[in-house]
Amino acid sequence: MSQNLQVFKFGGASLNSVERIQNVGEILKEMKGQPLVVVVSAMGKTTNELEKIVQAHAEQNGQALTLFEDFKRKSFETCLGLFDESHEVFVSLNDALVEIEWVLEEEPHENYDYTYDQIVSVGEIVSSIIVSAYLNEQGLPTRWLDARDIILTNNIYRAGWVQWKETQENADRIAKPMISSQAFVLTQGFIGTTSENFTTTLGREGSDYTAAIFSYCLDAKSMTIWKDVPGVLTGDPRLFDHVTKLDLLSYKEAIEMTYYGAKVIHPKTIKPLQNKSIPLWVKSFIDPQGSGTYISDEVADNYPPLVAVEKSQALLHISTRDFSFVAEHHMSHLFKMITEHRLQVNMMQNTAICFSICVNDVDDKVSAFSQAIEDQFKVIIDRELELITVRHYQDKILEELRADKIVLLEERIRETVQMVLKNVPVMKRK
Ligand code: ASP
Ligand code: MG
């Protein structure tokens, strides 16, 4: 059975309204009678909304319950657009939402990331309850699977690491027997569990990765990510005018592109697929018949320039307080601190007296890190920067990207150029 299995992933944008959920139903009608695992993320921008609830609760600023009521109302409205008032989905929905209420009734937990995962994960649970009930109504029988029964992670909240051995065992024991041509299996992206049964999440946009974990563990014949773009593009269409779709892409190129910040697929997605040679389709839920992008082994590596942009970057220039060289023992201390503060380093450079790193400027991680090393090192921080990576570059493209910007750091390795850029401050008129 399972050699015919396919795995589909539907992200927030494909589920952000009653019409879009109905559209997903239309796409899935074509799959009726075939073994399929469907992975859904939270609807629309739910995850951002739930993040705000977590923050409000932590700050005890009195907003958490109001924000929660908003989310609750929206979820009920979506259901009312799809079902009669008497439908049993409302009971399941209530049961899912009450989990948030319980957390909000408690004092904030000392571990913010723990609370985050307990609250934010409900977005995926709610979404999967609604989609599953809808598909059942449409004559597409669906079996609901709690991804937390399958995906075991370590205890790092908000960035759980998959424990592959146990996850594979759970998949064999629980998920495999559920696969049939009679009913789809429907589960959630993004979430997992610790060995003590606390919910974890895999990091933002992690649902793609979930779909890859299921594809790997269940030996799927292919995986498909349904998106609001026609496939993998040569750049972000929100930032650039002339982007084109790639019909074919190798795993290697896809890994490089996503690692450098191309937002189309979560960076961890490709590796599990590559390990089992499971091809990945990226297709448009708006134009499901479109040709999409096919990512696999069997692709000639010949590409146009591909551009990935990471915003909200900080560049840290770190030097010793006594003007001595930044030596190996300093480096080892710095890397230890980088790990402890969970900074994500995108680029680094070392000169005799200065060690520079470009990192994602999220939460207050950068300040916390620089405070922690301040006694030994002088740190200068440049913020609000962009990191642009161009694979298969041509000089003309680099010129265009650099226009009106200051290049703070640049590196070329073979086919890849990375530049940390700052906008030129606009002169004020008198
Ligand atoms: N809902 C989560 C997020 O928005 C996971 C995902 O969509 O992949 O990050
Ligand atoms: Mg998403």
Short mmCIF file of N, CA and C in Angstrom, two decimals, residues 165-280:
data_model
loop_
_atom_site.label_atom_id
_atom_site.label_comp_id
_atom_site.label_asym_id
_atom_site.label_seq_id
_atom_site.Cartn_x
_atom_site.Cartn_y
_atom_site.Cartn_z
N LYS A 165 14.43 7.95 15.61
CA LYS A 165 14.20 6.53 15.85
C LYS A 165 12.79 6.32 16.40
N GLU A 166 12.47 7.07 17.45
CA GLU A 166 11.15 6.92 18.08
C GLU A 166 10.04 7.36 17.12
N THR A 167 10.32 8.42 16.37
CA THR A 167 9.31 8.91 15.43
C THR A 167 9.00 7.84 14.38
N GLN A 168 10.06 7.19 13.89
CA GLN A 168 9.85 6.11 12.92
C GLN A 168 9.03 4.97 13.54
N GLU A 169 9.35 4.63 14.78
CA GLU A 169 8.61 3.54 15.44
C GLU A 169 7.13 3.91 15.58
N ASN A 170 6.88 5.15 15.99
CA ASN A 170 5.48 5.59 16.13
C ASN A 170 4.76 5.56 14.79
N ALA A 171 5.48 5.99 13.76
CA ALA A 171 4.87 6.00 12.41
C ALA A 171 4.52 4.57 11.99
N ASP A 172 5.43 3.65 12.25
CA ASP A 172 5.17 2.25 11.87
C ASP A 172 3.97 1.69 12.64
N ARG A 173 3.92 2.02 13.91
CA ARG A 173 2.92 1.41 14.79
C ARG A 173 1.55 2.08 14.62
N ILE A 174 1.56 3.42 14.51
CA ILE A 174 0.26 4.11 14.55
C ILE A 174 -0.18 4.62 13.17
N ALA A 175 0.74 5.27 12.45
CA ALA A 175 0.31 5.92 11.19
C ALA A 175 0.15 4.90 10.06
N LYS A 176 1.11 4.00 9.92
CA LYS A 176 1.04 3.06 8.78
C LYS A 176 -0.28 2.31 8.72
N PRO A 177 -0.75 1.73 9.85
CA PRO A 177 -2.01 1.00 9.77
C PRO A 177 -3.21 1.88 9.40
N MET A 178 -3.06 3.20 9.53
CA MET A 178 -4.19 4.09 9.19
C MET A 178 -4.28 4.37 7.70
N ILE A 179 -3.19 4.08 6.98
CA ILE A 179 -3.17 4.45 5.56
C ILE A 179 -4.01 3.46 4.75
N SER A 180 -4.92 4.01 3.97
CA SER A 180 -5.73 3.13 3.12
C SER A 180 -6.26 3.95 1.95
N SER A 181 -6.79 3.25 0.97
CA SER A 181 -7.36 3.98 -0.15
C SER A 181 -8.80 4.40 0.15
N GLN A 182 -9.29 4.00 1.31
CA GLN A 182 -10.68 4.32 1.68
C GLN A 182 -10.81 5.71 2.32
N ALA A 183 -9.73 6.15 2.96
CA ALA A 183 -9.82 7.42 3.69
C ALA A 183 -8.46 8.09 3.72
N PHE A 184 -8.47 9.40 3.63
CA PHE A 184 -7.21 10.14 3.79
C PHE A 184 -6.84 10.17 5.26
N VAL A 185 -5.55 10.29 5.54
CA VAL A 185 -5.12 10.57 6.91
C VAL A 185 -4.86 12.07 6.98
N LEU A 186 -5.44 12.73 7.97
CA LEU A 186 -5.27 14.16 8.08
C LEU A 186 -4.58 14.52 9.39
N THR A 187 -3.48 15.25 9.29
CA THR A 187 -2.72 15.56 10.51
C THR A 187 -2.20 17.00 10.48
N GLN A 188 -1.54 17.40 11.56
CA GLN A 188 -1.09 18.79 11.70
C GLN A 188 0.40 18.92 11.39
N GLY A 189 0.74 20.05 10.79
CA GLY A 189 2.15 20.38 10.66
C GLY A 189 2.67 21.01 11.93
N PHE A 190 3.98 21.22 12.00
CA PHE A 190 4.58 22.15 12.97
C PHE A 190 4.69 21.64 14.40
N ILE A 191 3.88 20.64 14.78
CA ILE A 191 3.87 20.29 16.21
C ILE A 191 4.40 18.89 16.48
N GLY A 192 4.93 18.71 17.68
CA GLY A 192 5.43 17.42 18.11
C GLY A 192 5.25 17.32 19.61
N THR A 193 5.89 16.33 20.19
CA THR A 193 5.75 16.17 21.63
C THR A 193 7.08 15.78 22.25
N THR A 194 7.25 16.10 23.52
CA THR A 194 8.44 15.63 24.23
C THR A 194 8.14 14.25 24.82
N SER A 195 9.17 13.61 25.36
CA SER A 195 8.93 12.29 25.94
C SER A 195 8.03 12.39 27.18
N GLU A 196 7.92 13.59 27.76
CA GLU A 196 6.99 13.75 28.90
C GLU A 196 5.61 14.21 28.44
N ASN A 197 5.37 14.13 27.13
CA ASN A 197 4.05 14.49 26.61
C ASN A 197 3.69 15.96 26.66
N PHE A 198 4.69 16.83 26.59
CA PHE A 198 4.39 18.25 26.43
C PHE A 198 4.53 18.60 24.96
N THR A 199 3.65 19.46 24.51
CA THR A 199 3.69 19.83 23.09
C THR A 199 4.90 20.70 22.79
N THR A 200 5.54 20.43 21.66
CA THR A 200 6.64 21.28 21.18
C THR A 200 6.28 21.74 19.76
N THR A 201 6.99 22.75 19.28
CA THR A 201 6.86 23.10 17.87
C THR A 201 8.24 23.04 17.21
N LEU A 202 8.20 22.96 15.89
CA LEU A 202 9.45 22.69 15.14
C LEU A 202 10.10 23.95 14.60
N GLY A 203 9.58 25.13 14.96
CA GLY A 203 10.10 26.38 14.40
C GLY A 203 9.14 26.91 13.35
N ARG A 204 9.11 28.24 13.20
CA ARG A 204 8.16 28.86 12.28
C ARG A 204 8.25 28.26 10.89
N GLU A 205 7.12 28.13 10.27
CA GLU A 205 7.00 27.54 8.93
C GLU A 205 7.34 26.04 8.92
N GLY A 206 7.28 25.44 10.09
CA GLY A 206 7.75 24.05 10.21
C GLY A 206 6.84 22.99 9.61
N SER A 207 5.67 23.38 9.12
CA SER A 207 4.76 22.35 8.58
C SER A 207 5.32 21.63 7.35
N ASP A 208 6.11 22.34 6.57
CA ASP A 208 6.74 21.68 5.41
C ASP A 208 7.62 20.53 5.91
N TYR A 209 8.33 20.83 6.98
CA TYR A 209 9.24 19.84 7.55
C TYR A 209 8.43 18.64 8.06
N THR A 210 7.30 18.92 8.72
CA THR A 210 6.44 17.82 9.18
C THR A 210 6.06 16.90 8.02
N ALA A 211 5.66 17.52 6.91
CA ALA A 211 5.25 16.71 5.75
C ALA A 211 6.42 15.84 5.28
N ALA A 212 7.63 16.39 5.35
CA ALA A 212 8.80 15.61 4.94
C ALA A 212 9.08 14.47 5.93
N ILE A 213 8.83 14.73 7.21
CA ILE A 213 9.03 13.67 8.21
C ILE A 213 8.06 12.52 7.94
N PHE A 214 6.81 12.85 7.68
CA PHE A 214 5.83 11.81 7.35
C PHE A 214 6.22 11.10 6.05
N SER A 215 6.63 11.86 5.05
CA SER A 215 7.01 11.25 3.77
C SER A 215 8.13 10.24 3.97
N TYR A 216 9.10 10.66 4.77
CA TYR A 216 10.26 9.79 5.03
C TYR A 216 9.83 8.53 5.78
N CYS A 217 9.14 8.73 6.89
CA CYS A 217 8.81 7.58 7.75
C CYS A 217 7.83 6.62 7.09
N LEU A 218 7.02 7.14 6.19
CA LEU A 218 6.00 6.28 5.57
C LEU A 218 6.38 5.90 4.13
N ASP A 219 7.61 6.20 3.74
CA ASP A 219 8.09 5.87 2.39
C ASP A 219 7.14 6.32 1.28
N ALA A 220 6.80 7.58 1.33
CA ALA A 220 5.88 8.10 0.31
C ALA A 220 6.53 8.07 -1.07
N LYS A 221 5.71 8.01 -2.10
CA LYS A 221 6.28 8.04 -3.46
C LYS A 221 6.53 9.48 -3.90
N SER A 222 5.80 10.44 -3.33
CA SER A 222 6.11 11.85 -3.58
C SER A 222 5.44 12.71 -2.53
N MET A 223 5.93 13.94 -2.43
CA MET A 223 5.32 14.90 -1.52
C MET A 223 4.98 16.15 -2.33
N THR A 224 3.89 16.82 -1.97
CA THR A 224 3.51 18.06 -2.66
C THR A 224 3.22 19.15 -1.66
N ILE A 225 3.83 20.31 -1.86
CA ILE A 225 3.51 21.49 -1.05
C ILE A 225 2.65 22.39 -1.92
N TRP A 226 1.45 22.73 -1.44
CA TRP A 226 0.53 23.58 -2.20
C TRP A 226 0.68 25.01 -1.73
N LYS A 227 1.02 25.91 -2.66
CA LYS A 227 1.33 27.29 -2.28
C LYS A 227 0.54 28.30 -3.10
N ASP A 228 0.68 29.58 -2.73
CA ASP A 228 -0.02 30.62 -3.49
C ASP A 228 0.83 31.17 -4.63
N VAL A 229 1.93 30.51 -4.93
CA VAL A 229 2.76 30.87 -6.09
C VAL A 229 2.81 29.65 -7.02
N PRO A 230 3.14 29.86 -8.31
CA PRO A 230 3.08 28.74 -9.25
C PRO A 230 4.12 27.64 -9.03
N GLY A 231 5.14 27.94 -8.21
CA GLY A 231 6.18 26.94 -7.97
C GLY A 231 7.33 27.66 -7.29
N VAL A 232 8.54 27.11 -7.40
CA VAL A 232 9.71 27.81 -6.86
C VAL A 232 10.13 28.86 -7.88
N LEU A 233 10.27 30.09 -7.42
CA LEU A 233 10.58 31.19 -8.33
C LEU A 233 12.04 31.61 -8.16
N THR A 234 12.55 32.37 -9.12
CA THR A 234 13.95 32.78 -9.05
C THR A 234 14.19 33.86 -8.00
N GLY A 235 13.13 34.45 -7.47
CA GLY A 235 13.25 35.44 -6.40
C GLY A 235 11.88 35.64 -5.80
N ASP A 236 11.81 36.45 -4.75
CA ASP A 236 10.53 36.68 -4.08
C ASP A 236 9.71 37.68 -4.91
N PRO A 237 8.55 37.27 -5.41
CA PRO A 237 7.76 38.16 -6.28
C PRO A 237 7.29 39.43 -5.56
N ARG A 238 7.28 39.41 -4.21
CA ARG A 238 6.88 40.62 -3.48
C ARG A 238 8.01 41.65 -3.50
N LEU A 239 9.22 41.20 -3.80
CA LEU A 239 10.36 42.11 -3.78
C LEU A 239 10.91 42.44 -5.16
N PHE A 240 10.71 41.52 -6.11
CA PHE A 240 11.30 41.72 -7.43
C PHE A 240 10.25 41.59 -8.54
N ASP A 241 10.48 42.33 -9.61
CA ASP A 241 9.53 42.33 -10.71
C ASP A 241 9.66 41.12 -11.64
N HIS A 242 10.89 40.84 -12.01
CA HIS A 242 11.05 39.86 -13.09
C HIS A 242 11.47 38.50 -12.55
N VAL A 243 10.53 37.82 -11.93
CA VAL A 243 10.89 36.49 -11.45
C VAL A 243 10.26 35.45 -12.37
N THR A 244 10.95 34.34 -12.51
CA THR A 244 10.37 33.27 -13.33
C THR A 244 10.32 31.98 -12.51
N LYS A 245 9.48 31.08 -12.94
CA LYS A 245 9.33 29.82 -12.23
C LYS A 245 10.40 28.82 -12.72
N LEU A 246 10.91 28.05 -11.80
CA LEU A 246 11.83 26.99 -12.16
C LEU A 246 11.01 25.71 -12.33
N ASP A 247 11.16 25.03 -13.46
CA ASP A 247 10.39 23.80 -13.66
C ASP A 247 11.01 22.65 -12.88
N LEU A 248 12.33 22.66 -12.86
CA LEU A 248 13.06 21.57 -12.22
C LEU A 248 14.11 22.13 -11.28
N LEU A 249 14.37 21.41 -10.22
CA LEU A 249 15.37 21.87 -9.26
C LEU A 249 15.97 20.63 -8.62
N SER A 250 17.28 20.68 -8.36
CA SER A 250 17.87 19.53 -7.67
C SER A 250 17.70 19.70 -6.17
N TYR A 251 17.77 18.61 -5.45
CA TYR A 251 17.71 18.70 -3.98
C TYR A 251 18.79 19.65 -3.48
N LYS A 252 19.97 19.51 -4.06
CA LYS A 252 21.10 20.29 -3.58
C LYS A 252 20.82 21.79 -3.71
N GLU A 253 20.34 22.17 -4.88
CA GLU A 253 20.04 23.59 -5.10
C GLU A 253 18.93 24.06 -4.17
N ALA A 254 17.93 23.20 -3.98
CA ALA A 254 16.81 23.57 -3.09
C ALA A 254 17.31 23.75 -1.66
N ILE A 255 18.20 22.91 -1.23
CA ILE A 255 18.75 23.05 0.13
C ILE A 255 19.51 24.36 0.25
N GLU A 256 20.35 24.65 -0.74
CA GLU A 256 21.13 25.88 -0.69
C GLU A 256 20.21 27.10 -0.66
N MET A 257 19.24 27.11 -1.56
CA MET A 257 18.35 28.28 -1.67
C MET A 257 17.57 28.52 -0.38
N THR A 258 17.03 27.44 0.17
CA THR A 258 16.18 27.62 1.35
C THR A 258 17.04 27.95 2.56
N TYR A 259 18.23 27.39 2.60
CA TYR A 259 19.13 27.71 3.71
C TYR A 259 19.45 29.20 3.73
N TYR A 260 19.63 29.76 2.55
CA TYR A 260 19.98 31.18 2.46
C TYR A 260 18.77 32.09 2.55
N GLY A 261 17.60 31.53 2.81
CA GLY A 261 16.46 32.39 3.11
C GLY A 261 15.40 32.50 2.04
N ALA A 262 15.47 31.68 0.97
CA ALA A 262 14.36 31.68 0.02
C ALA A 262 13.17 31.13 0.80
N LYS A 263 12.07 31.89 0.84
CA LYS A 263 11.01 31.57 1.78
C LYS A 263 10.08 30.45 1.31
N VAL A 264 10.37 29.91 0.14
CA VAL A 264 9.37 29.02 -0.44
C VAL A 264 9.19 27.69 0.31
N ILE A 265 10.25 27.15 0.85
CA ILE A 265 10.15 25.87 1.59
C ILE A 265 10.98 25.99 2.87
N HIS A 266 10.53 25.36 3.92
CA HIS A 266 11.31 25.36 5.15
C HIS A 266 12.64 24.63 4.91
N PRO A 267 13.76 25.22 5.33
CA PRO A 267 15.08 24.67 5.00
C PRO A 267 15.29 23.20 5.41
N LYS A 268 14.62 22.76 6.46
CA LYS A 268 14.88 21.38 6.89
C LYS A 268 14.12 20.34 6.07
N THR A 269 13.29 20.80 5.16
CA THR A 269 12.39 19.89 4.46
C THR A 269 13.08 18.92 3.51
N ILE A 270 14.10 19.41 2.82
CA ILE A 270 14.63 18.64 1.69
C ILE A 270 15.41 17.40 2.11
N LYS A 271 16.21 17.55 3.17
CA LYS A 271 17.15 16.47 3.51
C LYS A 271 16.47 15.10 3.70
N PRO A 272 15.40 15.02 4.51
CA PRO A 272 14.77 13.71 4.66
C PRO A 272 14.27 13.15 3.33
N LEU A 273 13.81 14.03 2.46
CA LEU A 273 13.31 13.56 1.16
C LEU A 273 14.46 13.05 0.31
N GLN A 274 15.54 13.81 0.32
CA GLN A 274 16.71 13.42 -0.47
C GLN A 274 17.24 12.06 0.00
N ASN A 275 17.25 11.85 1.31
CA ASN A 275 17.79 10.60 1.83
C ASN A 275 17.05 9.38 1.30
N LYS A 276 15.79 9.57 0.94
CA LYS A 276 15.05 8.42 0.39
C LYS A 276 14.64 8.65 -1.06
N SER A 277 15.24 9.64 -1.70
CA SER A 277 14.92 9.97 -3.10
C SER A 277 13.42 10.13 -3.33
N ILE A 278 12.76 10.82 -2.42
CA ILE A 278 11.33 11.10 -2.60
C ILE A 278 11.20 12.46 -3.28
N PRO A 279 10.64 12.52 -4.49
CA PRO A 279 10.56 13.82 -5.16
C PRO A 279 9.55 14.75 -4.48
N LEU A 280 9.83 16.04 -4.59
CA LEU A 280 8.96 17.07 -4.01
C LEU A 280 8.39 17.96 -5.11
#
